[in-house]
CSV table of C-alpha atoms in Angstrom, one decimal:
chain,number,residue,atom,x,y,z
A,1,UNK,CA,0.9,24.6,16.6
A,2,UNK,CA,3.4,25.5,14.0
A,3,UNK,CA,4.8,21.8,13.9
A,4,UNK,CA,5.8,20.6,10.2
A,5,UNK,CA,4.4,17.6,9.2
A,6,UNK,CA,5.0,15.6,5.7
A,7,UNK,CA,2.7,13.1,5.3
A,8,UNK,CA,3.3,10.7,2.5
A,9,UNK,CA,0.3,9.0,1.1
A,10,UNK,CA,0.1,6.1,-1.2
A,11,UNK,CA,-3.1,5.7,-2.8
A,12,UNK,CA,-4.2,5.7,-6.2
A,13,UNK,CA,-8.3,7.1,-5.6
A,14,UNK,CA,-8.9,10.0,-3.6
A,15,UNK,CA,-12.3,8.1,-2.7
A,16,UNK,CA,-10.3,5.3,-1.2
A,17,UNK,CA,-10.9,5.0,2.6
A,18,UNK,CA,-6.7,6.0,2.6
A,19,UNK,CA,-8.0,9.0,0.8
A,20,UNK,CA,-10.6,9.9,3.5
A,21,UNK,CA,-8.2,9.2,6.4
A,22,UNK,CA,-6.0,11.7,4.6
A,23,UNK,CA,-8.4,14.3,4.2
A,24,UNK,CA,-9.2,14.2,8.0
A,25,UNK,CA,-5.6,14.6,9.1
A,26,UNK,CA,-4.6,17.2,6.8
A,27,UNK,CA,-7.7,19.2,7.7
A,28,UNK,CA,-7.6,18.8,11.3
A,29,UNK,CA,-3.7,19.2,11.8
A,30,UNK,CA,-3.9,22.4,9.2
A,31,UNK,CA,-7.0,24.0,11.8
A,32,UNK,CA,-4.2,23.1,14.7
A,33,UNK,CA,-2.0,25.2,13.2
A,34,UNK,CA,0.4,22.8,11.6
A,35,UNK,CA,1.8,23.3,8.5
A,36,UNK,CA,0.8,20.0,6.3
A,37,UNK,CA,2.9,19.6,3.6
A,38,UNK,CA,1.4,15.8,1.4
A,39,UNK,CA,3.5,13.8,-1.0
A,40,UNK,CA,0.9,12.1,-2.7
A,41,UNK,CA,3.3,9.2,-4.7
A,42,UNK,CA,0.5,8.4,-7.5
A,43,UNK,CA,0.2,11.3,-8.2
A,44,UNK,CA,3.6,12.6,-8.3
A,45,UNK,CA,4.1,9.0,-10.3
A,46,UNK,CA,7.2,8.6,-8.1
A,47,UNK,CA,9.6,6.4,-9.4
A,48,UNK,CA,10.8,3.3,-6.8
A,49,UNK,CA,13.1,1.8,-8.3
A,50,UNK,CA,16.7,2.5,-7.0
A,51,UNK,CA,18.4,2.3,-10.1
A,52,UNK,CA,21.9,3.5,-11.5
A,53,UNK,CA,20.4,6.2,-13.9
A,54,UNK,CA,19.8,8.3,-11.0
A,55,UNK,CA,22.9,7.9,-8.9
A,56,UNK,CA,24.8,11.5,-8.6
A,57,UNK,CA,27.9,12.1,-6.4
A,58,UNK,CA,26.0,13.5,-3.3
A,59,UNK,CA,28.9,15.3,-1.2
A,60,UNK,CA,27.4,14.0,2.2
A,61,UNK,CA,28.2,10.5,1.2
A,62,UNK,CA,31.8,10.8,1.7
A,63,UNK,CA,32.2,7.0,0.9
A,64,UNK,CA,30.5,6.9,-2.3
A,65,UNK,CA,33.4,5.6,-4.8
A,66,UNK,CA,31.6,3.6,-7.7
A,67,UNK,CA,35.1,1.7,-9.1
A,68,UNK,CA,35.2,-1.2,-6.3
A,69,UNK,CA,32.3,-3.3,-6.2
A,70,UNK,CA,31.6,-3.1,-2.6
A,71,UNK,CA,30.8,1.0,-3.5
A,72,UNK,CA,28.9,0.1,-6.1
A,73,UNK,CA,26.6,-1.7,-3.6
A,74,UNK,CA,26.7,1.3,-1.2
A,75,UNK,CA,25.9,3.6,-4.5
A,76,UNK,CA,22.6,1.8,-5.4
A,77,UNK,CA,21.5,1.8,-2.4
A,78,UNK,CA,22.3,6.0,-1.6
A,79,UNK,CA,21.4,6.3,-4.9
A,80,UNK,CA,18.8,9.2,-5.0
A,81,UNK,CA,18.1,12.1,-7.9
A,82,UNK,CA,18.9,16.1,-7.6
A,83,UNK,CA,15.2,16.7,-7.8
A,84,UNK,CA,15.0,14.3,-4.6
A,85,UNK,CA,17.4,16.3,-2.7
A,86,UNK,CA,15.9,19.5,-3.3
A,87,UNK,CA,12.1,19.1,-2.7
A,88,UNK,CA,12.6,15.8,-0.1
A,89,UNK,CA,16.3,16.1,1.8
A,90,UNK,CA,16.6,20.4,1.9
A,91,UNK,CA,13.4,21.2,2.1
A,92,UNK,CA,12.1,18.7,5.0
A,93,UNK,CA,15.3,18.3,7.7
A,94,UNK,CA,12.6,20.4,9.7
A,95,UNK,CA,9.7,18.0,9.6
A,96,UNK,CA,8.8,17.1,12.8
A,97,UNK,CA,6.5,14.1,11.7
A,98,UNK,CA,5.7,11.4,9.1
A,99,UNK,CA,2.7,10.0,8.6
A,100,UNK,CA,2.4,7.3,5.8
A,101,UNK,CA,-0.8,6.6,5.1
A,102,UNK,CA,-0.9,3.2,2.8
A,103,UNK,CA,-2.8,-0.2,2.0
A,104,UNK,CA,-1.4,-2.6,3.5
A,105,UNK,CA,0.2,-5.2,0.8
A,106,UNK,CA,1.4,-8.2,1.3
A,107,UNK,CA,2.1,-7.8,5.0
A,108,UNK,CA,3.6,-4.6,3.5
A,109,UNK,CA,4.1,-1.3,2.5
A,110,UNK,CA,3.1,-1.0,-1.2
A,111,UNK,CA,6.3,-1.3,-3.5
A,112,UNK,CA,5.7,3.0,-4.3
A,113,UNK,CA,6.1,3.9,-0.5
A,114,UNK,CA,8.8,1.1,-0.2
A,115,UNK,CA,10.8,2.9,-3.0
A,116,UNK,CA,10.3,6.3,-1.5
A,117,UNK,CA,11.6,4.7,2.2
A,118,UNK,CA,14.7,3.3,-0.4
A,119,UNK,CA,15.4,6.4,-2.7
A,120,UNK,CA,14.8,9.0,-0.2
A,121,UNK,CA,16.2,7.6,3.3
A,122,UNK,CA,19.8,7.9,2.0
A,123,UNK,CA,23.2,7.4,3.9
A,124,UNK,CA,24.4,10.5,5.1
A,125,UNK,CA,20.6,12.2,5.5
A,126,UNK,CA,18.9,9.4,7.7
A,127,UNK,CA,21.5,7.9,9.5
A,128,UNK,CA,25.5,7.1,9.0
A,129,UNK,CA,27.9,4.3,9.5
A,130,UNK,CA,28.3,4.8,13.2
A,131,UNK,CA,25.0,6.8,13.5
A,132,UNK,CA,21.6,4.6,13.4
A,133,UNK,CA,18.8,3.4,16.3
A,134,UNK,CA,19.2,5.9,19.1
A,135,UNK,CA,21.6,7.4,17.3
A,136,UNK,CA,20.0,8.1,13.9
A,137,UNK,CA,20.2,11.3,11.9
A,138,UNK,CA,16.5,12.1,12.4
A,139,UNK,CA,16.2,12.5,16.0
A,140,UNK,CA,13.5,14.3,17.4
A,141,UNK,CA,11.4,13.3,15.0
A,142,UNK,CA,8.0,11.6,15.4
A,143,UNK,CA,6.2,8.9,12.7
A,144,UNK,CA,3.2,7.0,12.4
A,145,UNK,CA,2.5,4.4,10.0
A,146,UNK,CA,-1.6,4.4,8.9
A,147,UNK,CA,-2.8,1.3,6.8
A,148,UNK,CA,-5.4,-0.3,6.1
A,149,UNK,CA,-5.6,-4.2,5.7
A,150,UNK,CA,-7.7,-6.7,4.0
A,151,UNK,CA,-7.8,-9.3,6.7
A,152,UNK,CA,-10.1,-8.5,10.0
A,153,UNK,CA,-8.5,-8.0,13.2
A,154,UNK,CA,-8.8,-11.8,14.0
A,155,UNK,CA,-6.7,-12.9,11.6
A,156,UNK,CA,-4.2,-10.5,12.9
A,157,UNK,CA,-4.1,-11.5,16.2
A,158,UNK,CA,-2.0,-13.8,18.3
A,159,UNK,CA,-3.2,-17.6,17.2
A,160,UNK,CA,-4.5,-15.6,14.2
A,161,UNK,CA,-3.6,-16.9,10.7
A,162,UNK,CA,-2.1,-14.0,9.9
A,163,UNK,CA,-0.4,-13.7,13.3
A,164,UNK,CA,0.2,-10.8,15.5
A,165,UNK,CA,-0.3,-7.3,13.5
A,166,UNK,CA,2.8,-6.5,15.0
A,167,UNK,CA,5.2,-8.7,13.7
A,168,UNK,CA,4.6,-6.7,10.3
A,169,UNK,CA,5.2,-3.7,11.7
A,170,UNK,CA,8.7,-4.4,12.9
A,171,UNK,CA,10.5,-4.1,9.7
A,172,UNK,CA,8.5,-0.5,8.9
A,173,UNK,CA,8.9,1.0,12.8
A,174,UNK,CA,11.8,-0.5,14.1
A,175,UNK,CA,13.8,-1.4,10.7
A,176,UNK,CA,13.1,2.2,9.4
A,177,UNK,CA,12.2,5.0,11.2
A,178,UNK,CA,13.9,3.5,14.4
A,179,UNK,CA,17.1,3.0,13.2
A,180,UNK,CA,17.2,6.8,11.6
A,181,UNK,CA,16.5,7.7,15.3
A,182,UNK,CA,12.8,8.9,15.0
A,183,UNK,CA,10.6,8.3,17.7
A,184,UNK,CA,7.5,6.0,16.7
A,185,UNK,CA,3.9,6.4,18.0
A,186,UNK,CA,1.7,3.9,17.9
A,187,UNK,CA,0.4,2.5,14.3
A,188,UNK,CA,-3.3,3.4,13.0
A,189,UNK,CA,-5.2,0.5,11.5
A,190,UNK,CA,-8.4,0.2,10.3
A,191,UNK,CA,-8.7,-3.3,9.8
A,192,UNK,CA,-10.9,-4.2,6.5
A,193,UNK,CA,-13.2,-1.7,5.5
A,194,UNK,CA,-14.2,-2.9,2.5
A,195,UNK,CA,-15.9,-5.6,4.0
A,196,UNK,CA,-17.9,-3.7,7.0
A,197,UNK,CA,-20.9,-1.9,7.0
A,198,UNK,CA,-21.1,1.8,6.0
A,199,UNK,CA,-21.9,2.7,9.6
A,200,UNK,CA,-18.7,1.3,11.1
A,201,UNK,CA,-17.0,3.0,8.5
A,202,UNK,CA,-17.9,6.0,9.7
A,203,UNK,CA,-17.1,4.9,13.3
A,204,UNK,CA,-13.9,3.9,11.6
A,205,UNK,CA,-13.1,8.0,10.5
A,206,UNK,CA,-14.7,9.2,13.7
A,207,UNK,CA,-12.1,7.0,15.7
A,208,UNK,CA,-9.5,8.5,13.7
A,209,UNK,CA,-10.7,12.7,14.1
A,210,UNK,CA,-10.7,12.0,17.7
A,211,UNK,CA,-7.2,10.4,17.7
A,212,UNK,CA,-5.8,13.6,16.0
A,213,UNK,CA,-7.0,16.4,18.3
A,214,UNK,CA,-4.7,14.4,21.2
A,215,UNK,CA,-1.9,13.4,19.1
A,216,UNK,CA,0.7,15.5,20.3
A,217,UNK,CA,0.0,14.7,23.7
A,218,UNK,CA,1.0,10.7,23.3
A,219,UNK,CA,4.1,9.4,24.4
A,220,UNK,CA,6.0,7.1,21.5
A,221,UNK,CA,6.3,4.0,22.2
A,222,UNK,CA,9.2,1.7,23.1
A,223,UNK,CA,10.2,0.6,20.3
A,224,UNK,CA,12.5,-2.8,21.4
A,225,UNK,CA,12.0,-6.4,20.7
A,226,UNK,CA,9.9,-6.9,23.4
A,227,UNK,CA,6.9,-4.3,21.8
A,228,UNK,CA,6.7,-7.0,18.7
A,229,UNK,CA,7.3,-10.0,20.4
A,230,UNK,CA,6.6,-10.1,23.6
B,1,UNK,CA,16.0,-33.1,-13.7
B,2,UNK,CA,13.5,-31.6,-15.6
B,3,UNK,CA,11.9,-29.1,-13.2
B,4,UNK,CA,11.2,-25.5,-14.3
B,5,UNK,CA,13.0,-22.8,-12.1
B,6,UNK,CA,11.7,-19.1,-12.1
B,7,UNK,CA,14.1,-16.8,-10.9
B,8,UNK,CA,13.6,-13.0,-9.7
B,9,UNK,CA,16.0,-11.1,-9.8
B,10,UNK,CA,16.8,-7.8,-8.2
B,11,UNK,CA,20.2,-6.1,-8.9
B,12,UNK,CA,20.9,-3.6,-11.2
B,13,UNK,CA,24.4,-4.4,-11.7
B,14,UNK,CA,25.7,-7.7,-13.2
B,15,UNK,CA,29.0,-7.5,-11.0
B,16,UNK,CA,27.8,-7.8,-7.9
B,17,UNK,CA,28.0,-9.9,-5.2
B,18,UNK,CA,24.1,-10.9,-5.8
B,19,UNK,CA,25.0,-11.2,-9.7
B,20,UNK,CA,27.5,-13.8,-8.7
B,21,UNK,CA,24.9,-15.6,-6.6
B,22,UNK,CA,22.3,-15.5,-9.8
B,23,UNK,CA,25.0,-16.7,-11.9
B,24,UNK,CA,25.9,-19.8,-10.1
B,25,UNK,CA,22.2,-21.1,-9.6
B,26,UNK,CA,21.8,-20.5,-13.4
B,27,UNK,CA,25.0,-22.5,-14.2
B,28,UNK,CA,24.5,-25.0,-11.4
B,29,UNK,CA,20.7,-25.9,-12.2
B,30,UNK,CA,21.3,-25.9,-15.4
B,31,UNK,CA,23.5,-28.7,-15.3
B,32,UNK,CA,21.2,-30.4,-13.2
B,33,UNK,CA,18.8,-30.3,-16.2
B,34,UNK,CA,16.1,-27.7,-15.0
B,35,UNK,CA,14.7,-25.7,-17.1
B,36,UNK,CA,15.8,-22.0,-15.9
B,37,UNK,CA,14.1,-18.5,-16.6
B,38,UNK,CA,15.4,-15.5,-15.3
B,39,UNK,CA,13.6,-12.6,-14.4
B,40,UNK,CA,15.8,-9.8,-14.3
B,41,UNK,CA,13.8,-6.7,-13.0
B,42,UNK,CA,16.0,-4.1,-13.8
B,43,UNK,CA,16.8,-5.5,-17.1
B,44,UNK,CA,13.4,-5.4,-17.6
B,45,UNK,CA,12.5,-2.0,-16.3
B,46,UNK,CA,9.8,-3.9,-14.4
B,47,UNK,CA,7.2,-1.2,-13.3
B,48,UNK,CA,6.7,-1.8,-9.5
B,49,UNK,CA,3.5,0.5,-9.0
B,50,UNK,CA,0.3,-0.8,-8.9
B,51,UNK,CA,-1.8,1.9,-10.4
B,52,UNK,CA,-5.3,2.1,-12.3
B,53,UNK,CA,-3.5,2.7,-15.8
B,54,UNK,CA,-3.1,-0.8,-15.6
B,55,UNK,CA,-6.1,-2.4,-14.4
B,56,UNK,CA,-7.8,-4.7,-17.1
B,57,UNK,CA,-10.7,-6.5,-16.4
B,58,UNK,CA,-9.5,-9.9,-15.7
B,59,UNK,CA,-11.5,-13.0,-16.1
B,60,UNK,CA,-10.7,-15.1,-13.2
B,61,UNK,CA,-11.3,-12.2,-10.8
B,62,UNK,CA,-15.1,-12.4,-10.4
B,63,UNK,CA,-15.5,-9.6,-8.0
B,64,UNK,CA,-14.2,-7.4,-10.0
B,65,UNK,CA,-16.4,-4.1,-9.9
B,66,UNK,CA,-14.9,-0.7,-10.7
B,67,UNK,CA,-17.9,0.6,-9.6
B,68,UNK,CA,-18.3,0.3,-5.8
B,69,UNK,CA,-15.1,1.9,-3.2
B,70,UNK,CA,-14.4,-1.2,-2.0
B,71,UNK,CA,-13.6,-2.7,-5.1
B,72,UNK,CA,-11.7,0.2,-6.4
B,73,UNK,CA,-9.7,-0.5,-3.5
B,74,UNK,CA,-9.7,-4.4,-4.2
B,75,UNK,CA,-9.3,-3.7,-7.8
B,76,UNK,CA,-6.4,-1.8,-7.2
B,77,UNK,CA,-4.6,-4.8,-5.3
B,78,UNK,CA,-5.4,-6.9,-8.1
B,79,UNK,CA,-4.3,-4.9,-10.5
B,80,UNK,CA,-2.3,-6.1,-13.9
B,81,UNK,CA,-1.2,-5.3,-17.4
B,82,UNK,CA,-2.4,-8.0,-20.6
B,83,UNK,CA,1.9,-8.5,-21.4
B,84,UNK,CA,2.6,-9.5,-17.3
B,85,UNK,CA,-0.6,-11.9,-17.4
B,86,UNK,CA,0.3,-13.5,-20.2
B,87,UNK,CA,4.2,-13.3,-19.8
B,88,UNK,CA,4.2,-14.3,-16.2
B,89,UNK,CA,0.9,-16.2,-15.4
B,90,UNK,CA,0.1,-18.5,-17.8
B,91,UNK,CA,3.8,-19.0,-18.7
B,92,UNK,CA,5.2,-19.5,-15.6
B,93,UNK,CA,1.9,-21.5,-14.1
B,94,UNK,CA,4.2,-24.3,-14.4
B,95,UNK,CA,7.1,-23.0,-12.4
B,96,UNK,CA,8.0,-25.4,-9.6
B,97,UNK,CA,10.0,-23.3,-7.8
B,98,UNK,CA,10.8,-19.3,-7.0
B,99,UNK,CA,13.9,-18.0,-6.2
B,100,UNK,CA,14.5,-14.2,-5.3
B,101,UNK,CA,17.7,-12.9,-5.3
B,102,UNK,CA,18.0,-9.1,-3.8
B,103,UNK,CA,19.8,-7.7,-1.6
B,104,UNK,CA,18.1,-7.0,1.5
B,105,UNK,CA,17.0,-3.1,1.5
B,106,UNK,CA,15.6,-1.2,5.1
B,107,UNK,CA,14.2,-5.0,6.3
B,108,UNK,CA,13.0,-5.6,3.2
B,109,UNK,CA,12.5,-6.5,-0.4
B,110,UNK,CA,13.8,-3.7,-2.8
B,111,UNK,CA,10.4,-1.6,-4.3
B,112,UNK,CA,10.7,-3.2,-7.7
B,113,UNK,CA,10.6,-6.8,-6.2
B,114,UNK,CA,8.3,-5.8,-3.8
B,115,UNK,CA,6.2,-4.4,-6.8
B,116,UNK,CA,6.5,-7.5,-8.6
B,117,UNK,CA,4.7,-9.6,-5.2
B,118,UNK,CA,2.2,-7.1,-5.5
B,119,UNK,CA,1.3,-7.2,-9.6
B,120,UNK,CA,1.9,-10.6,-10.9
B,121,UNK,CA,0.7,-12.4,-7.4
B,122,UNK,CA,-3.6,-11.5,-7.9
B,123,UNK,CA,-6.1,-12.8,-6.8
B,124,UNK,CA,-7.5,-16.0,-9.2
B,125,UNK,CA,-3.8,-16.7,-9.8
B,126,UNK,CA,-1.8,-17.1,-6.6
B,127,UNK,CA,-5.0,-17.3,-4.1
B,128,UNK,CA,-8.6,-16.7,-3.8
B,129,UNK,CA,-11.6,-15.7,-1.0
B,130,UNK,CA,-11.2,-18.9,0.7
B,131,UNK,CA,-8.3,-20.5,-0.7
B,132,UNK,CA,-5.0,-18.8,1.0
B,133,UNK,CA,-1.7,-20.8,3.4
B,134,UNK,CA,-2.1,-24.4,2.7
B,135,UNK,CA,-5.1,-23.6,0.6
B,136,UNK,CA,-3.2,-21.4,-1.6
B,137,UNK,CA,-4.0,-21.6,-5.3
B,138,UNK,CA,0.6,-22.0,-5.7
B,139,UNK,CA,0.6,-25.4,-3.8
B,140,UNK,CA,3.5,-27.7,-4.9
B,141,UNK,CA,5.6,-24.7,-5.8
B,142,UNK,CA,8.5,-24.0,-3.7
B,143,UNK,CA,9.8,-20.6,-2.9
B,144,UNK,CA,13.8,-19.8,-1.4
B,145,UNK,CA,14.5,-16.3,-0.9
B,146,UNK,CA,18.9,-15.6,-1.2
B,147,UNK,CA,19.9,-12.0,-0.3
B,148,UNK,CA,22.6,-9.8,1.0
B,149,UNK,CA,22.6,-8.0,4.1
B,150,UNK,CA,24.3,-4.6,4.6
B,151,UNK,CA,24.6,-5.7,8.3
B,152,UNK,CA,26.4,-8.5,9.9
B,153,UNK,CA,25.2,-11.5,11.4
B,154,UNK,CA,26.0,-10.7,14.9
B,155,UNK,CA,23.3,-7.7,14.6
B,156,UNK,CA,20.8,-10.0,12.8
B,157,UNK,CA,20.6,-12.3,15.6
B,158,UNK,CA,18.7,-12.9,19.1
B,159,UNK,CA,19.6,-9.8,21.4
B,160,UNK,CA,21.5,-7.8,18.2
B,161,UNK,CA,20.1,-4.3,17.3
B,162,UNK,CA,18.6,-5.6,13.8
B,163,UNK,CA,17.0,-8.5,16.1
B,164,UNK,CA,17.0,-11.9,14.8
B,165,UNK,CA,17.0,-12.4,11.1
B,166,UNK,CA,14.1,-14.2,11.3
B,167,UNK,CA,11.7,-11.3,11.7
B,168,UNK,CA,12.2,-9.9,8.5
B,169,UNK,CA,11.3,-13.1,6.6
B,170,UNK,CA,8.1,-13.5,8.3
B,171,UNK,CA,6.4,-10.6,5.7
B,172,UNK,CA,8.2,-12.6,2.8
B,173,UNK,CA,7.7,-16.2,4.0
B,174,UNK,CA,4.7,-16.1,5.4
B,175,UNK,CA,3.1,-13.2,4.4
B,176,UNK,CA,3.8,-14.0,0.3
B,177,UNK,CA,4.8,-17.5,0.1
B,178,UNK,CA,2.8,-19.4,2.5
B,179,UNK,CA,-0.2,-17.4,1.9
B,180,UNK,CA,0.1,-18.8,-1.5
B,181,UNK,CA,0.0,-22.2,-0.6
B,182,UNK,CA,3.6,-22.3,-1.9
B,183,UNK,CA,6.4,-24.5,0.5
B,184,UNK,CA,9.4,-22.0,1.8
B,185,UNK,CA,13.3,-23.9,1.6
B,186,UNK,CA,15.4,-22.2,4.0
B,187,UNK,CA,16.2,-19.1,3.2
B,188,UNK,CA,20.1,-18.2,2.1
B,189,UNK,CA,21.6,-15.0,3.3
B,190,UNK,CA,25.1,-14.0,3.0
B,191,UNK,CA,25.9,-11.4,5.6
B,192,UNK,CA,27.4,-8.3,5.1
B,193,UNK,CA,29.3,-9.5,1.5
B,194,UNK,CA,30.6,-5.7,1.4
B,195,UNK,CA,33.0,-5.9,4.6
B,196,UNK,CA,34.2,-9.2,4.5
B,197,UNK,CA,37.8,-10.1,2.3
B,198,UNK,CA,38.1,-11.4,-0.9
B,199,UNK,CA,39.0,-14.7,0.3
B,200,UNK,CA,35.4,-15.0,2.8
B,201,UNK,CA,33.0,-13.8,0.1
B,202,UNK,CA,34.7,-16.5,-2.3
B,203,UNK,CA,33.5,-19.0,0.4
B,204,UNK,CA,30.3,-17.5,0.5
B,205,UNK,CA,29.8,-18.5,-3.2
B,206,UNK,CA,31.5,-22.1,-2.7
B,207,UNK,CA,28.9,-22.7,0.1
B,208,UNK,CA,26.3,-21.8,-2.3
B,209,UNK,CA,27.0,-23.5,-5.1
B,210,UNK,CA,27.6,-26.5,-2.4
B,211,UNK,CA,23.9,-26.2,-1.2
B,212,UNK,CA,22.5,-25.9,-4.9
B,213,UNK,CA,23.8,-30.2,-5.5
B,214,UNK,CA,21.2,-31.2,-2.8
B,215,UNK,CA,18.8,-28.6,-2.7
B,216,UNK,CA,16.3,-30.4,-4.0
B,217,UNK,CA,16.5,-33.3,-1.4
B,218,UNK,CA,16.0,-30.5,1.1
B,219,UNK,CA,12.8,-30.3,3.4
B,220,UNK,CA,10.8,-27.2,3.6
B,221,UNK,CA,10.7,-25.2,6.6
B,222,UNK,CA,7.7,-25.2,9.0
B,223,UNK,CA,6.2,-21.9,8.4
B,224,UNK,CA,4.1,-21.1,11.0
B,225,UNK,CA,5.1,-18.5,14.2
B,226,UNK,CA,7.0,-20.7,15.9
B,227,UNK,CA,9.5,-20.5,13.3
B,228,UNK,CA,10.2,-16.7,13.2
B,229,UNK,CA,8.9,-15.9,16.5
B,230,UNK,CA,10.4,-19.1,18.9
């Protein structure tokens, strides 16, 4: 009760399956008493691409000096516009959890959610030089990633075409939100729905309601190595 | 001699270490007598979200019914403007081989390369139902991913706190490339360009253009777990 939570959802259809997950955990966290706040990137048409039009001195990024080259890497990659600070960096320090809730693409985030995890996961905000993993900027902090994939759990598995579900999830838990110190719980996947029946769909959402009303009661998990590849 | 090159592109600024990289390969295949094309994202103000403003209805993808949920959400995947499908598909059917050229952002492909996997790679072009990995619809192609890292090589490796370099190519090796049918070259990665002198980053570049004279007597990887995963 009275936890903040962003969630950051990146789906084009409200009817999507990703738009009924969505629904679920904003109405059930809302009737806990959290405060839900949604950055829906389609619909705020949020731009991804990290480019130099947007760069603007940011007085946390002491470093930032855009004559040597070597800055000028640093800057694209800080690089990040005042409307950004304001409504993303001010306004949500206090968030205690992230939800993304996505398609999975190409063994990936979507590039819309990747450019928000570029633009908005700045230097200086998220983590610093000396301050990353353990360390990170955004500790005490929870995230979950939700997606949805095209390929059925089999092919996910170990032996599985696709291989091990979590190998994708390294680069999103550990080479993200672990290294800007939040804590990670375990990933939500509902594995092909467009290709299963409309009852197990349902099972599917069910699943996912029931998860919610004991989520603040699971521990994160340990987020090393050894969780991806054993 | 001869062979068409296709090469992506993802730096907005020409002076960088990763513009010097693109600038060799153009100079040094060029020579060679391949035929080069260069697909410069930012140059381009390539539009890295997939959203339904764009979705034609596209021959070659059968299933395609905006109808149903399911293939809203497949349609959505699939999704493509008339100027990429003619610019980038039926021109560049012919490409023998894909280079990217990024630096590496948050384990990962920047969002407006990662947007170009997800819009000009549909289904009917780079894969189909039953035809993915060595099935892949992009078989004989060859793929070869160059980027910079922000951290060193020490923290990218086995036991480092990035873990081994190798798990963040799996998404983009396997995941893109081999699911395509198309052969993965090792990849080339130049480590942490930013803090290293003058004198080591001009090495960096010798060793590249070095690699470029025989790279095409070079033997793909074996992309399968084993690889990535040991």
């Amino acid at each position: 009760p009275g936890k903040r939570v962003l969630i950051v959802y990146a789906h084009q259809e409200p009817k999507s399956f990703n738009g009924s997950l969505l629904k679920i955990a904003v109405e059930e966290l809302t009737k806990q008493g959290c405060s839900v706040t949604v950055s829906d990137l389609y619909a705020m048409q949020f731009e991804p691409r990290a480019t130099r039009n947007d760069i603007v001195a940011f007085p946390m990024l002491n470093n930032l000096n855009c004559l040597s080259l070597s800055a000028q890497e640093r800057c694209s990659r800080s690089c990040i516009i005042r409307r950004l600070i304001k409504k993303l960096i001010y306004d949500q320090t206090a968030f205690l959890k992230v939800h993304s809730f996505f398609p999975l693409f190409w063994f990936s985030m979507p590039a819309i959610l990747k450019g928000w995890m570029d633009r908005v996961l700045v230097q200086g905000f998220a983590y610093d030089l000396s301050k990353s993993y353990d360390g990170g900027l955004l500790q005490d902090k929870l995230s979950l990633f939700s997606f949805t994939t095209g390929a059925t759990k089999e092919m996910y598995s170990n032996g599985g075409v696709s291989g091990d579900v979590r190998y994708v999830l390294w680069p999103m838990q550990h080479g993200i939100m672990h290294f800007c110190g939040v804590k990670v719980l375990e990933p939500h996947i509902c594995y092909a729905p467009e290709n299963v029946s409309e009852e197990k769909r349902k099972e599917m959402l069910t699943a996912w309601t029931q998860r919610l009303k004991t989520l603040w009661k699971e521990e994160p998990i340990k987020c090393s190595p050894e969780w991806y590849f054993k």
